[in-house]
Short mmCIF file of C-alpha atoms in Angstrom, two decimals:
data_model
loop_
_atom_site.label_atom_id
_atom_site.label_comp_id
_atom_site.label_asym_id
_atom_site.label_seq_id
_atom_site.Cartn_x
_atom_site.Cartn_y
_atom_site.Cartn_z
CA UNK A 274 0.00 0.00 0.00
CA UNK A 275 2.92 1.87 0.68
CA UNK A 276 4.32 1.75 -2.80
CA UNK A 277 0.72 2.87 -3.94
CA UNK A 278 0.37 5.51 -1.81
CA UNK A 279 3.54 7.30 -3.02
CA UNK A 280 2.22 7.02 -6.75
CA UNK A 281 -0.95 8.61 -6.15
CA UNK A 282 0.55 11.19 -4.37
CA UNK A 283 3.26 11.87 -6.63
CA UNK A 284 0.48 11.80 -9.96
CA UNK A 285 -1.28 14.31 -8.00
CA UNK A 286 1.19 16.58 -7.85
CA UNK A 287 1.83 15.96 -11.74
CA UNK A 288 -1.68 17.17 -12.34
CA UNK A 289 -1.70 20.13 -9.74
CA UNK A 290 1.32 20.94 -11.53
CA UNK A 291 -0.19 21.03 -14.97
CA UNK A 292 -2.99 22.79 -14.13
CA UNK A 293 -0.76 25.74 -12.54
CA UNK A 294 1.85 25.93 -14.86
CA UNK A 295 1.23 25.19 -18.22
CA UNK A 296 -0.25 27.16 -20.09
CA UNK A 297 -0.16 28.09 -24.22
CA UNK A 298 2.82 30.41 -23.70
CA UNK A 299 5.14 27.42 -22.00
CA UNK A 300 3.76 24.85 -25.05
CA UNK A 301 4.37 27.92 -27.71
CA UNK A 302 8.27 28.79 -26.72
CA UNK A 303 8.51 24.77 -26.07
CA UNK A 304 9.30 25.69 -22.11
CA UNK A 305 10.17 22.62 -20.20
CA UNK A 306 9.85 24.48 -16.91
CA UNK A 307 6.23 22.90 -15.53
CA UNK A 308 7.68 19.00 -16.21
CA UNK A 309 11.12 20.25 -14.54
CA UNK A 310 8.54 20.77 -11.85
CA UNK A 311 6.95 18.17 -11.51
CA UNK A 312 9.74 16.17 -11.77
CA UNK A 313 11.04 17.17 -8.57
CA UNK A 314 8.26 17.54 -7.06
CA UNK A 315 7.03 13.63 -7.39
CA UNK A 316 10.23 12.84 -6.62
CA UNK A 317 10.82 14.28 -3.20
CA UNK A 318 6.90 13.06 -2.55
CA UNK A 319 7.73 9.53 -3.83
CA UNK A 320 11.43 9.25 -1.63
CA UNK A 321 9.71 10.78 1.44
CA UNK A 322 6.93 8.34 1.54
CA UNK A 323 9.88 5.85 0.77
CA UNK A 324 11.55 7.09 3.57
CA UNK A 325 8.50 6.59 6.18
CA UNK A 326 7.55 2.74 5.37
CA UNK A 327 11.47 1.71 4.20
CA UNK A 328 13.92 4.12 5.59
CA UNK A 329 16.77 1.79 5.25
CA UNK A 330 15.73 0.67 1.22
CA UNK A 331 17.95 3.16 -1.30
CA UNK A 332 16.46 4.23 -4.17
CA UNK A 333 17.27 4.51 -7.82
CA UNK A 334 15.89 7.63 -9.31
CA UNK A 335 16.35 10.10 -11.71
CA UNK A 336 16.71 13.64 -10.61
CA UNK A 337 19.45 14.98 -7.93
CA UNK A 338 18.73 18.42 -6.64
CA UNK A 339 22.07 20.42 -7.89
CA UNK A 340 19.98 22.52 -10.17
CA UNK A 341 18.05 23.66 -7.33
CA UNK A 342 20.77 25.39 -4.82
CA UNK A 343 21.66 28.83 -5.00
CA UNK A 344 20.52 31.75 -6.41
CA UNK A 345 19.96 30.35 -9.91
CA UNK A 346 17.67 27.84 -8.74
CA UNK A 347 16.02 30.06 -6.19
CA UNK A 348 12.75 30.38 -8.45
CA UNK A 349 12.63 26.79 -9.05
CA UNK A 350 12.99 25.08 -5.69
CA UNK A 351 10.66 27.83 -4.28
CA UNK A 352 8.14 26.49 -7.19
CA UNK A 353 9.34 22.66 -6.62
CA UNK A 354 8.80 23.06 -2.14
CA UNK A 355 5.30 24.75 -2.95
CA UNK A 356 3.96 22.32 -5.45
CA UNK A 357 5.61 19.40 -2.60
CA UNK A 358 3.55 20.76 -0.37
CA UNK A 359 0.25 20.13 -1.62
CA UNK A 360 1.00 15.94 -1.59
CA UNK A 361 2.01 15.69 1.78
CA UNK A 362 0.20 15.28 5.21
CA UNK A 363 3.23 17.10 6.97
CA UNK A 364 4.10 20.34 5.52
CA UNK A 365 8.49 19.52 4.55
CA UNK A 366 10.96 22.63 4.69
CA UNK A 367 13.21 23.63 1.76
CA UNK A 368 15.86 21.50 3.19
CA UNK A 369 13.85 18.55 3.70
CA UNK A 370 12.52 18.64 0.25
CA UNK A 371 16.08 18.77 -0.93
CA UNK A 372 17.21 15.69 0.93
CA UNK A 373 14.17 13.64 -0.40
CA UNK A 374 15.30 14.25 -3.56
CA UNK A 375 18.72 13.13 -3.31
CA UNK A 376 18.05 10.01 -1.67
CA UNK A 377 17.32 8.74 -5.32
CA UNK A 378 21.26 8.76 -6.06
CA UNK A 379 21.75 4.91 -5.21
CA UNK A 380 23.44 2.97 -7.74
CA UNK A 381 21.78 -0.21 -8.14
CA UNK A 382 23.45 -3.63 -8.37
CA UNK A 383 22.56 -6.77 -7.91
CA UNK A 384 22.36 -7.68 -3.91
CA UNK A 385 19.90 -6.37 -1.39
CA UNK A 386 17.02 -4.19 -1.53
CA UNK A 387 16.50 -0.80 -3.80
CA UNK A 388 13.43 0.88 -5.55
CA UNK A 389 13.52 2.50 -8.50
CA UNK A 390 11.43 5.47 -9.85
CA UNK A 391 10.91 7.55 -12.47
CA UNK A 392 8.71 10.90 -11.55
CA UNK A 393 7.72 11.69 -14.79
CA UNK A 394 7.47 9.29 -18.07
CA UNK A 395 6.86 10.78 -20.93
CA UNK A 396 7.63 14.40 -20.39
CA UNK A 397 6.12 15.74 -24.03
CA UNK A 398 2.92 13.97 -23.37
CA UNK A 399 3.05 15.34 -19.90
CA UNK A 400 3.37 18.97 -21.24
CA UNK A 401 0.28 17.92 -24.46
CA UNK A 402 -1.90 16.98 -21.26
CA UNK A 403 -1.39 13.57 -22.85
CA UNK A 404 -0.28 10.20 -21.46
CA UNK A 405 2.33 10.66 -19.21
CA UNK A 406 3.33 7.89 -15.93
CA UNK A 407 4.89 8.11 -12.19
CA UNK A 408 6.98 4.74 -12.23
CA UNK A 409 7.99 3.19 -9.09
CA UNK A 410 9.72 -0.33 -8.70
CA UNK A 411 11.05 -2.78 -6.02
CA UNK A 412 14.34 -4.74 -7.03
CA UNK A 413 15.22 -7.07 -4.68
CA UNK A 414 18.72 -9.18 -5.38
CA UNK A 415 18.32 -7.73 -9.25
CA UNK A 416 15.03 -9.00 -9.93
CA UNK A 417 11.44 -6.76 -10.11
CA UNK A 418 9.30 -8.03 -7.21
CA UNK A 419 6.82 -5.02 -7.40
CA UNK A 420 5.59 -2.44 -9.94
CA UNK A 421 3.46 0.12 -9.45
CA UNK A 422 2.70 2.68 -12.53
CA UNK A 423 -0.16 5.77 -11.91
CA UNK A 424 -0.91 7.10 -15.39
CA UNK A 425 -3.45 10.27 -14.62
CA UNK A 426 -4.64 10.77 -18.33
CA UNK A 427 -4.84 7.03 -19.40
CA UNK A 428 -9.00 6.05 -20.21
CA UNK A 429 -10.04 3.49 -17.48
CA UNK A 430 -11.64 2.19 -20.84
CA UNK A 431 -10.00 2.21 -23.76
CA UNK A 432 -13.57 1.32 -25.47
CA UNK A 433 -14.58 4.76 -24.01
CA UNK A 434 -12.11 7.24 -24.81
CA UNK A 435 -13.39 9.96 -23.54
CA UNK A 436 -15.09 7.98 -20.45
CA UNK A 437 -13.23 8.60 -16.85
CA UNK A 438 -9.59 8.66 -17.12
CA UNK A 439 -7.03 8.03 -14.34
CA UNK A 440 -5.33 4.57 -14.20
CA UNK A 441 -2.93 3.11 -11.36
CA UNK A 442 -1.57 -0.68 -12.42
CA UNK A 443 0.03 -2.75 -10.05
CA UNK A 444 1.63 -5.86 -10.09
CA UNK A 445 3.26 -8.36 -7.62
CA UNK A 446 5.57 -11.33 -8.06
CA UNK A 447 3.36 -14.44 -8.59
CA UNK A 448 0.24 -12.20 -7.32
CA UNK A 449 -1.19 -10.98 -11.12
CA UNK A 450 -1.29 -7.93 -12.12
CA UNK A 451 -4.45 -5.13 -11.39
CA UNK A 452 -5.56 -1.90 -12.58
CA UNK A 453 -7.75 0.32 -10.05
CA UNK A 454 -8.84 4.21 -10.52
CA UNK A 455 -6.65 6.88 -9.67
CA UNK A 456 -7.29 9.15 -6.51
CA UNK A 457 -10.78 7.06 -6.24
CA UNK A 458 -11.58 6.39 -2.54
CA UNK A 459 -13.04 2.83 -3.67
CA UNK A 460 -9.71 1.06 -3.39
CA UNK A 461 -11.49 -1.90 -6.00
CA UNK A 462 -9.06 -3.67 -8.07
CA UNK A 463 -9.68 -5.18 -10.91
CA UNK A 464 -7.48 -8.34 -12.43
CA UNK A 465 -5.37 -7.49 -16.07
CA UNK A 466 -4.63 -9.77 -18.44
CA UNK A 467 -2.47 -9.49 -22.26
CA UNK A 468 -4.51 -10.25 -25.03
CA UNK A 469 -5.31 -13.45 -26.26
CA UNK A 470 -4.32 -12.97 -30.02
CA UNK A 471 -2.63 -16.11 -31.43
CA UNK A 472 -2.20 -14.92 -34.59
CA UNK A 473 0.54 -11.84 -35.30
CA UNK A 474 -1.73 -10.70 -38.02
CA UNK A 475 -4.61 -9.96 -35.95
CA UNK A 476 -1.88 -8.10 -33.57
CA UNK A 477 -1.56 -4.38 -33.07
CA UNK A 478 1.22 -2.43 -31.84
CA UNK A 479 1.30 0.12 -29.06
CA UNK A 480 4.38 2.85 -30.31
CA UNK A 481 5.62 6.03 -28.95
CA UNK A 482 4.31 9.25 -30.03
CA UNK A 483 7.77 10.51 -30.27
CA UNK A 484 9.58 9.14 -33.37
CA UNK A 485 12.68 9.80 -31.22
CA UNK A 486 11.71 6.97 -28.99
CA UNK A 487 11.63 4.27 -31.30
CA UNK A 488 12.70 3.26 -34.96
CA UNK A 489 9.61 3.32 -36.65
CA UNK A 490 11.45 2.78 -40.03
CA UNK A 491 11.76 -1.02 -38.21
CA UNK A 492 9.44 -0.84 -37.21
CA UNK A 493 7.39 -0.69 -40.22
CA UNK A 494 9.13 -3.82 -41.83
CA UNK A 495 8.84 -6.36 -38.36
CA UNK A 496 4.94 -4.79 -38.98
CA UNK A 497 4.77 -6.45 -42.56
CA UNK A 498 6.90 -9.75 -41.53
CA UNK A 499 4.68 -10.40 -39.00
CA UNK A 500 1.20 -9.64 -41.20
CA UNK A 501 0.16 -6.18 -39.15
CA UNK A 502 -2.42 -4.41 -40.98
CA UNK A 503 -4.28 -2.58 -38.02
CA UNK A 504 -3.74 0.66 -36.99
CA UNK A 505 -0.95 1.06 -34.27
CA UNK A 506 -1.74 2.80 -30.69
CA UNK A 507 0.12 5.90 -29.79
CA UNK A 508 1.02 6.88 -26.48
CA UNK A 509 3.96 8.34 -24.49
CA UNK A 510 5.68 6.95 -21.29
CA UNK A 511 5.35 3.50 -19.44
CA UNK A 512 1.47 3.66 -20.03
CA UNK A 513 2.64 1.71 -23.36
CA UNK A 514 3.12 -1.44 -20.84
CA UNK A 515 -0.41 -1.10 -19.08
CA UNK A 516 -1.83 -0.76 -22.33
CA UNK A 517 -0.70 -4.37 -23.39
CA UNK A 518 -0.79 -5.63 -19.78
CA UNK A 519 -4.88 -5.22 -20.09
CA UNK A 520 -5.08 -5.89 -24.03
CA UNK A 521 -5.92 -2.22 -25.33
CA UNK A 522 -3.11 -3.57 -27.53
CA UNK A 523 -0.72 -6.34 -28.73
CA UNK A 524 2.80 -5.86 -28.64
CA UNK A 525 5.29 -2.91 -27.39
CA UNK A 526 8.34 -2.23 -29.33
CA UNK A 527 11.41 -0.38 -28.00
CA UNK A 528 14.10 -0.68 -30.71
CA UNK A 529 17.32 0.84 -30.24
CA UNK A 530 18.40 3.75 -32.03
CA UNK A 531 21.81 3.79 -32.29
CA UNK A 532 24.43 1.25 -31.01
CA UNK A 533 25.29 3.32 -27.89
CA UNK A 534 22.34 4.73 -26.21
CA UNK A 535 21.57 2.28 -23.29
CA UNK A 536 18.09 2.01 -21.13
CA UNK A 537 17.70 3.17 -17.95
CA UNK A 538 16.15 0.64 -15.27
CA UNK A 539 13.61 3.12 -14.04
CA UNK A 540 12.02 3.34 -17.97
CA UNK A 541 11.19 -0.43 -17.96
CA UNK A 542 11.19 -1.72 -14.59
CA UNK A 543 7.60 -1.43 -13.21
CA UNK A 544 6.09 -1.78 -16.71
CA UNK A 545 8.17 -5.23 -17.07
CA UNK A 546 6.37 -6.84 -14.07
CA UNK A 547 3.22 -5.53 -15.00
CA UNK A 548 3.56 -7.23 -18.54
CA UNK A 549 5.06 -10.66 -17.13
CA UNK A 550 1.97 -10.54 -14.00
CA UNK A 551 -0.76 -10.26 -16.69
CA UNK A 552 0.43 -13.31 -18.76
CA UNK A 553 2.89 -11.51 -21.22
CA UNK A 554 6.66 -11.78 -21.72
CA UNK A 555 9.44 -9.18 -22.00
CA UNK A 556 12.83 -9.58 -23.39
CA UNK A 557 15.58 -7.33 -25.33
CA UNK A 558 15.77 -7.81 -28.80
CA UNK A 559 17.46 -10.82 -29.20
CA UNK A 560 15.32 -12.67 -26.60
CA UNK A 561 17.17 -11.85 -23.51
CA UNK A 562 15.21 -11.64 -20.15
CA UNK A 563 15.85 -7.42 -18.79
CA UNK A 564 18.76 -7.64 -16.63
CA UNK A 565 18.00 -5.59 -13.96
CA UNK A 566 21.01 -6.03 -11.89
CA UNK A 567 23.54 -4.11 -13.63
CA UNK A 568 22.93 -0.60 -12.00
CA UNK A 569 21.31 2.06 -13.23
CA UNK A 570 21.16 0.93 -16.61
CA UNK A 571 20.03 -2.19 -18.43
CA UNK A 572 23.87 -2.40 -19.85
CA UNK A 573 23.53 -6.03 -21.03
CA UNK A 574 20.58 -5.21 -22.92
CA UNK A 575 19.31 -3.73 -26.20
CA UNK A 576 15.80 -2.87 -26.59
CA UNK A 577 12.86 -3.98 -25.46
CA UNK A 578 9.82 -6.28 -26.53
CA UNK A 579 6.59 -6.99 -25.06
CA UNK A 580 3.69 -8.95 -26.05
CA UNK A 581 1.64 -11.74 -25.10
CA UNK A 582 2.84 -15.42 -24.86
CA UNK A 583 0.82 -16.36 -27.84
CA UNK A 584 3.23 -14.43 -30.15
CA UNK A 585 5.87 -13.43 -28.37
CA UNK A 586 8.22 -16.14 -30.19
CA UNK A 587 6.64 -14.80 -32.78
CA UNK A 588 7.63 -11.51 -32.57
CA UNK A 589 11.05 -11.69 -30.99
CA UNK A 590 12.19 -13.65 -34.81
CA UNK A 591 10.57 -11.03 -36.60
CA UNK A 592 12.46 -8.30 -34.55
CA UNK A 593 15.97 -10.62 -34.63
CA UNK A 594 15.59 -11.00 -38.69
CA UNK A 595 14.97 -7.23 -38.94
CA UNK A 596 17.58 -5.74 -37.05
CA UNK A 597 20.26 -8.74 -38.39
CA UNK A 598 24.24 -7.19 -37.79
CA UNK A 599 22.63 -3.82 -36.72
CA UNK A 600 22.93 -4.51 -32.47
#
């Protein structure tokens, strides 16, 4: 409950954050101010929560606070201790904001007990008022154990579109994976499963909006290999995973770039447990299983694929054929 707690709080801050600072001017000059923000702000709620229920657990996260001290960052931390404020049940002081941020500057490995989090996924559908996730995993000995990922603008129903929107997934080792409505007082969770497809040509993908993301060049010929006529599903951040957790769509593709860039563990970490607890499988592009016990980074992988166990196989030989001497 814990780990749930701190997601809800922290996507509450995301929205109060939104609401308050962005506005057409910040979208027009392309200001990255409000998810700079928010950011920090879901951060220092996330570690202090953290801190309460697991003050000895370190955590893997993304921000550090140096662009907050001093005079430069006077206007920001001022912004980032406000917008804090209005997530926690004790009111925290400057410094104490500060220090909940930095307790994110673990460096993983592959022994003991860390979470890692990600504040903000998908910062330019964040700042569209589009999909956009609060992350937050538990890696115990260098495996996921727990994932918990609160998407705010994600439809309960993907059927209904514009029906109620605010989604928090959860998943636990061996306990299946659930969805359950954001900041809803109801606490009802309901069970997730992947798709039951068994055919790759009745499959759809699930893609980033951001063509920076993803090779959609690749993606476009593993598409005809594998017989995908239907239209793909767009969204930013980790919601990608929830959406083919509960079978809104098919298969998630994250294909490397370039040769160097390497994945972070907080991108993937809930999301992979969420996919694996509703009957899916994840792997890098040549089939390996995420290694999450290299660090901070998933530095023996490349990639990432998702999909149901029907195709995954599938899927993984399309990829492999496609990206042949390129990885």
């Amino acid at each position: 409950m814990s780990a749930i707690e701190a997601v809800e709080r922290a996507s509450r801050v995301c929205e109060a954050v939104f609401k308050r600072l962005v506005t057409d001017e910040t979208l027009t000059k392309k200001d990255k101010s409000p998810v700079t923000v928010a950011d920090f702000s879901a951060q220092a709620v996330v570690n202090n929560i953290l801190e309460k229920y697991f003050p000895n657990d370190p955590i893997v996260g993304e921000e550090d606070s140096k662009d907050l001290l001093g005079e430069e960052g006077r206007v920001l931390r001022e912004k980032v201790v406000e917008l804090t404020n209005t997530a926690v049940n004790t009111p925290m002081s400057t410094e104490e904001v500060l220090k909940a941020i930095d307790r994110g500057q673990y460096a993983g490995g592959s022994t003991g007990r860390h979470w890692t989090l990600d504040p903000i996924d998908g910062t330019k559908g964040f700042l569209r008022g589009e999909q956009f996730a609060v992350c937050l995993a538990l890696i115990i000995d260098g495996k996921v154990r727990l994932g918990v990922v609160g998407c705010p603008n994600l439809p309960y129903d993907m059927s209904q579109p514009e029906g109620e929107k605010g989604v928090l997934a959860v998943a636990v080792e061996k306990q299946g994976a659930f969805q359950r409505k954001l900041n809803v007082k109801d606490f009802i969770e309901t069970p997730i499963f992947v798709s039951i497809v068994e055919d790759s040509c009745n499959a759809s993908f699930c893609e980033s909006v951001e063509a920076g993301h993803a090779n959609h060049g690749d993606s476009a010929k593993i598409a005809e290999l594998l017989g995908i006529t239907k239209q793909s599903v767009r969204m930013d951040s980790q919601c990608k995973y929830v959406a083919v957790a509960r079978g809104d769509a098919d298969i998630y593709l994250r294909l490397p770039v370039d040769s160097k860039y390497v994945e972070k563990i907080w991108d993937h970490a809930a999301g992979n447990i969420i996919i694996q607890e509703a009957g899916g499988q994840v792997s890098d592009v040549n089939g390996e299983p995420l290694d999450f016990s290299q660090g901070r980074t998933l530095s023996a992988n490349k990639g990432v694929i998702a999909a149901n166990a029907n195709i995954f196989g599938t899927v993984v030989e399309a990829v492999k054929a496609t990206l042949s001497n390129k990885f």
